[in-house]
Coordinates of C-alpha atoms and ligand atoms in Angstrom, one line a residue:
X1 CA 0.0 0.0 0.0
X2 CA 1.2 3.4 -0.7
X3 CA 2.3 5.4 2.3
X4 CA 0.7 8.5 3.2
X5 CA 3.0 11.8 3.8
X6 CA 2.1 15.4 4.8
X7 CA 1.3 18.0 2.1
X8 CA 3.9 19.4 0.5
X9 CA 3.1 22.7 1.8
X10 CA 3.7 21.7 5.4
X11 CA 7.5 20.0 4.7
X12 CA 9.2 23.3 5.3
X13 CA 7.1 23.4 8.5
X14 CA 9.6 22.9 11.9
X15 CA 8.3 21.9 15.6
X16 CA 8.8 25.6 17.5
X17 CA 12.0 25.4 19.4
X18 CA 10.1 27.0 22.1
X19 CA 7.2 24.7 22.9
X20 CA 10.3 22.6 22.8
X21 CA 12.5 24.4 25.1
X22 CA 8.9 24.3 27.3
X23 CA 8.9 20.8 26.9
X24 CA 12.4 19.7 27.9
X25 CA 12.4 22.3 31.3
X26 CA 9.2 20.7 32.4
X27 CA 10.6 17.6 31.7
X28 CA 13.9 17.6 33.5
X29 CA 13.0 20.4 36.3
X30 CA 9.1 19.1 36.3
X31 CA 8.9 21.2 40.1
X32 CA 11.3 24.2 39.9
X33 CA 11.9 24.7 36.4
X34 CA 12.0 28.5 35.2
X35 CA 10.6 29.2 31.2
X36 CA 12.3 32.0 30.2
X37 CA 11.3 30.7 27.0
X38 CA 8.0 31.0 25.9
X39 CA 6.5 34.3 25.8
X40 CA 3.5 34.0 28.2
X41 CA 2.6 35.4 31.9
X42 CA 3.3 33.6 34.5
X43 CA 0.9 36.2 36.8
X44 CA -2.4 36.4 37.4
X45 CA -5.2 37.8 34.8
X46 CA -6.3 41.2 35.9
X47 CA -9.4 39.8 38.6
X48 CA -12.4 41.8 36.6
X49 CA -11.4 40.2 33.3
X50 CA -11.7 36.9 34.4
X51 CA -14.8 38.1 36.8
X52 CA -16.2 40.0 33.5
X53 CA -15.9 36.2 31.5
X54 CA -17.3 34.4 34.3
X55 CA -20.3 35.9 34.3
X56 CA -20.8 35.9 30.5
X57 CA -20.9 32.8 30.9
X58 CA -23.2 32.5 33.6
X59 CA -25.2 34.6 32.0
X60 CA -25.6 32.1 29.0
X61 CA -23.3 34.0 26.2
X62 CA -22.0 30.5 25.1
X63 CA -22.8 30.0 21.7
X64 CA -21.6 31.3 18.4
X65 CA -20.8 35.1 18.3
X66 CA -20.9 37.3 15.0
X67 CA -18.9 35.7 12.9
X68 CA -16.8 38.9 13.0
X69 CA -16.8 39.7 16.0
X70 CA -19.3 40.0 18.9
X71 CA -20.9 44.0 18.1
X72 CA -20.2 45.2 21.6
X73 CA -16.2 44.2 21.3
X74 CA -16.1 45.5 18.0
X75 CA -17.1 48.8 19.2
X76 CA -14.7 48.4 21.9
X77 CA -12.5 47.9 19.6
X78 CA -12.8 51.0 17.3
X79 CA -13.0 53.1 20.8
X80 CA -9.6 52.1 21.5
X81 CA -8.1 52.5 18.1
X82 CA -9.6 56.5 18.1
X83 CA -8.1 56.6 21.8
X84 CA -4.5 55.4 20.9
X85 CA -4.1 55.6 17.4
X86 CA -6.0 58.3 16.7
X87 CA -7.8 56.8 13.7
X88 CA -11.6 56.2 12.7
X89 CA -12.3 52.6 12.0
X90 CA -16.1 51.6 11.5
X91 CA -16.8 48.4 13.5
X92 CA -19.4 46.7 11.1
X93 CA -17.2 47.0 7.9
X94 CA -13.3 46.9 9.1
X95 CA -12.9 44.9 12.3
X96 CA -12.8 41.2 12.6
X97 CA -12.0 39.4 15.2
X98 CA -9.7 36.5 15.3
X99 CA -8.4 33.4 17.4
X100 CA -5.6 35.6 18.0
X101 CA -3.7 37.5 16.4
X102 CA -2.0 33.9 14.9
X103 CA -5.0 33.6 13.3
X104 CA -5.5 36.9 12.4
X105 CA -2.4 36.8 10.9
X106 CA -3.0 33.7 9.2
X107 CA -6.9 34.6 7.8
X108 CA -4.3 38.0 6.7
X109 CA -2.1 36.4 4.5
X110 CA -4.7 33.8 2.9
X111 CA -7.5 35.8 2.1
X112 CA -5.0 39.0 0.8
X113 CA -1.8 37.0 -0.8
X114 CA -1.8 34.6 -3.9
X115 CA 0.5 32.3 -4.9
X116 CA 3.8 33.6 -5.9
X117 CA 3.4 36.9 -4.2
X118 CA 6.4 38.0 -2.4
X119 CA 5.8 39.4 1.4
X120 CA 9.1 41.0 2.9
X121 CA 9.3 40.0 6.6
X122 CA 12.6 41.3 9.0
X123 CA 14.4 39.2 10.3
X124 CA 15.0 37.9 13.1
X125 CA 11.3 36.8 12.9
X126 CA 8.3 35.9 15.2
X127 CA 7.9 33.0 13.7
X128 CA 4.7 32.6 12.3
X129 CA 5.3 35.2 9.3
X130 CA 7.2 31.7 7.6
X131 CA 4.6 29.4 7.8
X132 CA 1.7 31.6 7.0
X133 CA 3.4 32.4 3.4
X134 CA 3.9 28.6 3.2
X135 CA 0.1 28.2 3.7
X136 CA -1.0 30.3 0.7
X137 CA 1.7 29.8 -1.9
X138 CA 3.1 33.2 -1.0
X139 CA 7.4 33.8 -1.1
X140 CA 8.6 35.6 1.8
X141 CA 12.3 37.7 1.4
X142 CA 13.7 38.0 4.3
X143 CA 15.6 41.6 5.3
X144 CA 17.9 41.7 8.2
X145 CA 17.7 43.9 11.3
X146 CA 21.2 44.9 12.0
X147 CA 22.8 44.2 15.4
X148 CA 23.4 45.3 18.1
X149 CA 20.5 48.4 17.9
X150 CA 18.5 46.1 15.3
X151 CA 18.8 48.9 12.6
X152 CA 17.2 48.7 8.8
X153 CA 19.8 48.9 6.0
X154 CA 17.3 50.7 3.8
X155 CA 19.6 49.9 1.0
X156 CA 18.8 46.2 1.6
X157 CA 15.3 46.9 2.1
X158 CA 14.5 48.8 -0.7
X159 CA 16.1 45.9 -2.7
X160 CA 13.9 43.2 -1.5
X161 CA 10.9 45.0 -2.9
X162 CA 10.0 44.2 -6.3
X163 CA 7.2 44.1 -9.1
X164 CA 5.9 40.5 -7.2
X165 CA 6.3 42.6 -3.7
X166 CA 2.3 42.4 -2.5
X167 CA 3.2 43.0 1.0
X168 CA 5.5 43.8 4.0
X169 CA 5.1 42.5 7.4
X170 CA 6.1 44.5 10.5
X171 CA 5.7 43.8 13.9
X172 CA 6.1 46.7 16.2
X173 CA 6.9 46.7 19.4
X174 CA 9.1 43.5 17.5
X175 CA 9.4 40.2 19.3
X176 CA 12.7 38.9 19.2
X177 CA 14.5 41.8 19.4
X178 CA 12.4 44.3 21.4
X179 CA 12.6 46.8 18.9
X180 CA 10.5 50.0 18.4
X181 CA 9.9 51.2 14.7
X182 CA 10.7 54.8 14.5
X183 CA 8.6 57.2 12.7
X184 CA 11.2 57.8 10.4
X185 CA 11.9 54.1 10.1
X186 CA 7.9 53.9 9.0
X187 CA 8.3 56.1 6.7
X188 CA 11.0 55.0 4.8
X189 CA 9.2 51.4 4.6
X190 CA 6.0 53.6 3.8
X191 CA 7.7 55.3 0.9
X192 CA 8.4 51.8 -0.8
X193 CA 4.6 50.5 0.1
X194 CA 3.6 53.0 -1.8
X195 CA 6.1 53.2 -5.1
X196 CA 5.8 49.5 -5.5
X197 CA 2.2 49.8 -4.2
X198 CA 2.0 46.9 -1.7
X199 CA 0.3 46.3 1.6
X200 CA 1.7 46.7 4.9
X201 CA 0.7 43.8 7.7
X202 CA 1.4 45.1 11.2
X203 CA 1.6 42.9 14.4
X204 CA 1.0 45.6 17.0
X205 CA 0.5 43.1 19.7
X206 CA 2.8 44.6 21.8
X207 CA 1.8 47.9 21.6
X208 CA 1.4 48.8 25.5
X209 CA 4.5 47.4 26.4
X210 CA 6.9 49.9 25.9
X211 CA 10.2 51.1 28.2
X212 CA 12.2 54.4 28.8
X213 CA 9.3 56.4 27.2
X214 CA 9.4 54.9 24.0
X215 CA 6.5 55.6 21.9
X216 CA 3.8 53.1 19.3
X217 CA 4.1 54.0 16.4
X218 CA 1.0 52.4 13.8
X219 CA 1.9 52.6 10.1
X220 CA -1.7 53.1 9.9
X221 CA -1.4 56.8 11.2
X222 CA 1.3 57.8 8.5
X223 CA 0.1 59.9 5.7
X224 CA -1.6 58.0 2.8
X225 CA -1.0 54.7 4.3
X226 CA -4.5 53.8 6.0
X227 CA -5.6 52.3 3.2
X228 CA -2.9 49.9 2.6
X229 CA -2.3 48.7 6.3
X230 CA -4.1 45.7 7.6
X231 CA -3.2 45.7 11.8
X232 CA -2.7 42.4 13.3
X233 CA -3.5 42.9 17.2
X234 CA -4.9 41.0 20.5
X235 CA -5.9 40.5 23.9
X236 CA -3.0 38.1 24.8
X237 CA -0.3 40.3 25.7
X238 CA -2.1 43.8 26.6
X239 CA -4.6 41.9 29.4
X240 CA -1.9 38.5 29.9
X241 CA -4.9 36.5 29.0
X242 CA -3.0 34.6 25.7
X243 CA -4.6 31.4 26.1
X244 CA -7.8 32.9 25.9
X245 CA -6.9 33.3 21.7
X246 CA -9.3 36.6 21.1
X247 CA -7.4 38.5 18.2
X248 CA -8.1 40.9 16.2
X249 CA -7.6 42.6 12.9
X250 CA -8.2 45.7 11.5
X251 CA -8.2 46.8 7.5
X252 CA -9.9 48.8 4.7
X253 CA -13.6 47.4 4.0
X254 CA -12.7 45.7 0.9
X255 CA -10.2 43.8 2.5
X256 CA -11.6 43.2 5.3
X257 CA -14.2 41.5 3.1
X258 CA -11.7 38.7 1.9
X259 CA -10.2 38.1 5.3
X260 CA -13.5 37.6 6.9
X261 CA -14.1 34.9 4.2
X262 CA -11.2 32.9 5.2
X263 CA -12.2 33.6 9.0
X264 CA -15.4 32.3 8.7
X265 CA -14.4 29.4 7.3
X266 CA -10.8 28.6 9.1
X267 CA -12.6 29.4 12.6
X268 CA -16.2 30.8 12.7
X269 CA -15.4 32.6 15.2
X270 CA -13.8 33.2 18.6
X271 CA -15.1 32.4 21.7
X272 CA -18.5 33.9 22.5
X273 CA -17.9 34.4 26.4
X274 CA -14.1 35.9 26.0
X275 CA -15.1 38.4 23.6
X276 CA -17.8 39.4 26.1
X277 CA -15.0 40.2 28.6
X278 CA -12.6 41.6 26.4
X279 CA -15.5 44.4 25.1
X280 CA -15.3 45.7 28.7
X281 CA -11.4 45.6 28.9
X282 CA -10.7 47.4 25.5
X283 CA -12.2 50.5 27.1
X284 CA -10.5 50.0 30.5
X285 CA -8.9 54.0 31.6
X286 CA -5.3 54.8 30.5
X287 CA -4.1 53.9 34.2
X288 CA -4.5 49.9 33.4
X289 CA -2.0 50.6 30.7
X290 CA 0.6 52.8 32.6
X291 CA 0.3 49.9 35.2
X292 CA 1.3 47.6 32.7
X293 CA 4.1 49.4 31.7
X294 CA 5.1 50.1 34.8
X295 CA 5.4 46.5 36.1
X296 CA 7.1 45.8 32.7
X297 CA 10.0 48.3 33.0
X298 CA 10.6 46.9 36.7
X299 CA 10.7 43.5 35.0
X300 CA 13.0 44.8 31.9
X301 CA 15.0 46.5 34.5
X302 CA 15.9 43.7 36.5
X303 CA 16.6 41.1 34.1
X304 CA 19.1 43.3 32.2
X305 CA 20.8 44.3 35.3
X306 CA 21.1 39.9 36.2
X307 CA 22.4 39.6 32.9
X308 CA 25.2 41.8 32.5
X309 CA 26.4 41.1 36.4
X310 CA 26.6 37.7 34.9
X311 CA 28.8 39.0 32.0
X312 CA 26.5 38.2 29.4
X313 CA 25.4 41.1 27.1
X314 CA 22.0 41.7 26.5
X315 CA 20.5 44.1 24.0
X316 CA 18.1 46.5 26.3
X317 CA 14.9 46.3 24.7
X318 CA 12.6 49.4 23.9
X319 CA 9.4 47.6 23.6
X320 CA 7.6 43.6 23.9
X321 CA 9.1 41.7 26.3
X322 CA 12.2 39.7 25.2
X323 CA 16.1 40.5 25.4
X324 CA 18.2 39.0 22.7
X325 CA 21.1 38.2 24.4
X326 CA 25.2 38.1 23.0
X327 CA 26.4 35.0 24.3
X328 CA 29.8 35.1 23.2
X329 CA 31.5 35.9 26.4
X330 CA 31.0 32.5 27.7
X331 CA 32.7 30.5 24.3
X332 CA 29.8 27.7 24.3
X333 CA 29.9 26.5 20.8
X334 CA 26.8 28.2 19.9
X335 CA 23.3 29.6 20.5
X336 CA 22.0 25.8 20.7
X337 CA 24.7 24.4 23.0
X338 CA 24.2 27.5 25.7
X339 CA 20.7 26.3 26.4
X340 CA 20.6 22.8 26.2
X341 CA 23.5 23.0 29.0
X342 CA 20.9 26.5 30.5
X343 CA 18.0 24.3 31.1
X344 CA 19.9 20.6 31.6
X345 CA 22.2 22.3 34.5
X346 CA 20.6 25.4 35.8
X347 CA 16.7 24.5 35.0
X348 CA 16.3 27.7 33.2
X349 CA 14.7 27.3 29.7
X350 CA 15.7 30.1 27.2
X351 CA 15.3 30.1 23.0
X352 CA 18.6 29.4 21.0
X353 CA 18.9 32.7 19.0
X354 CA 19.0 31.1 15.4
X355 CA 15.4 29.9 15.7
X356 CA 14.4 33.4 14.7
X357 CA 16.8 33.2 11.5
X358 CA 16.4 31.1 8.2
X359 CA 19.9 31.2 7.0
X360 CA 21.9 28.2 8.7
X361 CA 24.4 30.0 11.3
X362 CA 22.7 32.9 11.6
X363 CA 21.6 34.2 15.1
X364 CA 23.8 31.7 16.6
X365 CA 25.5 34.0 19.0
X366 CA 22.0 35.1 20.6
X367 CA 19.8 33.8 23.1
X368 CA 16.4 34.9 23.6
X369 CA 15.1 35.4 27.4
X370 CA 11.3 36.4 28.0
X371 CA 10.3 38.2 30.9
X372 CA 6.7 38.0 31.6
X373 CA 7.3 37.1 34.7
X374 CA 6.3 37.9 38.2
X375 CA 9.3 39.2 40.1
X376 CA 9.6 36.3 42.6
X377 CA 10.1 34.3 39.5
X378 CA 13.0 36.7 37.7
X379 CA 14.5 36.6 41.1
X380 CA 14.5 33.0 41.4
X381 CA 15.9 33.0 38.4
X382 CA 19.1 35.0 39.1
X383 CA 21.2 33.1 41.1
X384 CA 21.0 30.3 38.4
X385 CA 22.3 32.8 35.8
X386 CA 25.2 34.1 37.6
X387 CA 28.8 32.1 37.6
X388 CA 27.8 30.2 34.6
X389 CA 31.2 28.9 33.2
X390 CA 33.0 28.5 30.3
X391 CA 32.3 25.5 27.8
X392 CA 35.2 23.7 28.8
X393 CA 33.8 23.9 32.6
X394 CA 30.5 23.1 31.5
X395 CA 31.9 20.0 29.7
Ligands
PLP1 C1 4.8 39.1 17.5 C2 3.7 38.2 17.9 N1 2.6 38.1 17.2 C3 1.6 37.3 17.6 C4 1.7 36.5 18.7 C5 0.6 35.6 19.1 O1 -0.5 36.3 19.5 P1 -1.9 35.6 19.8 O2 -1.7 35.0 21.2 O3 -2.9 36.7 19.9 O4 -2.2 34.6 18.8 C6 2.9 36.5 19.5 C7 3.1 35.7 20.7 O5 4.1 35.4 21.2 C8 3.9 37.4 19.1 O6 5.1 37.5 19.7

């Protein structure tokens, strides 16, 4: 009988290091393991979101929302993006929301790419951006951000865009590398959009999570480029709720048409009872956010200052909550080989840095370490991180 294999658009597909690196700490250190690894809270919910989702669904909101969106989270929504962004959105004609902004993301790039379109996506990457091309027959060029301040070569950029070019993809506040997009930086990357007239998909998950006064900027605000940016957002980061998967996207009504279509029929919809909730929370008063920030930057602070008593050198994020980290002071082979012997020997799990490259090598002097972590945790943490030896110690 003939075997059965995958399709062929999945072969370039790779397990995620970091559910990986999740794996292996719980797996060795299954009672006092730390995961610097993967990028979720390990605090508590704010109390009236998880009251506000409770009684939704006590109050019987448990079956299928708008396949858009529930109404009231949609206007929530649009409230929020006139509050922060500054920008009129109409709720019944260019908001959906998504299981996440991975699906967002995802329902994005099917229902506005075809096959053989290219998409430029920086790199290092969140990972997704890949995958998501893979799953509509679209080519993504990749463009490096330059370290150690993770600059654009606009050079470089402005190469990678071509008569194929249908889209760019930027996340800002960026995840890896904690960088903030500058105005200017948006405008440059605005300026080709517009000559080789392609769309701009934003991840702006990380939008309230911002340190040293650094400010969001959304390419949706700059002049002329509305109609050509699709935002890619969520709950998961901004309330710390991300296995609750409520997403959203925001674009133009005629593309908002398509991506609804591959919405509907990828997902239906996102949970009735959680988008309930979330209507309330998207119109929560600006002191929720400075909180946020606030306990982020204490966070921020006191990683960074851990890791460079230890004599590693980490790159001080502006924004999102990761630190790619130079491990080159310490001579372990590589990226890979500095967390295996991290999570076998000190229980902490961190990402090897060339997981968020494609070319083979690259990244391989960086480590990633998230920080969404309650203090008690980060301070666990830093005794394990200091005295760490050199690879012909570690063996
Ligand atoms: C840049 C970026 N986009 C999207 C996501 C996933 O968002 P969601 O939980 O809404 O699917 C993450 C999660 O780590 C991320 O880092």
């Amino acid at each position: 009988m003939e075997s059965f294999t995958g399709a062929e658009r999945t072969t370039s597909f790779t397990e995620s290091v970091i559910r990986e690196m999740t794996r292996l700490v719980n797996h060795l250190h299954s009672t006092d393991g730390i995961n610097l690894a993967q990028g979720f809270p390990d605090f508590s919910a704010p109390r009236e979101l998880k009251d506000a989702a409770c009684r939704a669904i006590q109050d019987n909101v448990n079956q299928y929302a708008i396949t858009w969106g529930a109404k009231n989270l949609r206007d929530g929504i649009a409230w929020k993006t006139r509050h922060f962004l500054g920008i009129d959105v109409d709720p019944e004609r260019e908001i959906t929301v998504t299981c996440g902004a991975t699906e967002g993301m995802a329902s994005v790039m099917l229902g506005l790419l075809n096959p053989g379109d290219e998409a430029v996506i920086f790199e290092p990457f969140y990972g997704n951006y890949g995958p998501d091309c893979a799953l509509c027959g679209a080519i993504p060029r990749y463009v490096p951000l330059l370290a150690p301040d993770w600059k654009l070569d606009r050079d470089v950029l402005s190469a990678a865009f071509g008569p194929r070019t249908r889209a760019i993809v930027i996340n800002t506040p960026n995840n890896p590398t904690g960088k903030v997009f500058t105005r200017d930086e948006l405008l440059a990357i605005a300026e080709l959009c517009e000559q080789w007239n392609c769309l701009m998909f934003t991840d702006e998950i990380y939008e309230h999570i911002l340190y040293d006064g650094a400010l969001h900027v959304s390419p949706a605000t700059l002049p002329n480029m509305r109609e050509r940016t699709v935002i890619v957002n969520g709950l998961s980061k901004t309330y710390s709720v991300t296995g609750w998967r409520v997403g959203y996207v925001i674009a133009p009504a005629q593309l908002t048409d398509a991506i609804r279509k591959v919405h509907d029929f990828l997902t239906v919809g996102a949970a009735a009872p959680l988008q309930a909730a979330g209507a309330a929370a998207v119109c929560w008063p600006e002191a929720y956010y400075q909180k946020l920030r606030d306990d982020y930057q204490q966070r921020r602070d006191y990683l960074i200052d851990v890791l460079r008593k230890t004599g590693l050198e980490p790159i001080v994020p502006l924004g999102a909550y990761y630190t790619m980290v130079d491990i080159r002071p310490f001579g372990f082979r590589d990226d890979v080989h500095f967390a295996q012997w991290l999570v076998a020997e000190r229980g902490v799990a961190v990402v090897p840095g060339s997981s968020f490259y494609k070319a083979r090598g690259a990244g391989s002097n960086f480590v990633r370490f998230a920080f969404p972590k309650r203090m008690e945790t980060l301070e666990r943490a830093a005794p394990r991180l200091l005295d760490l030896p050199r690879e012909s110690e570690a063996g």
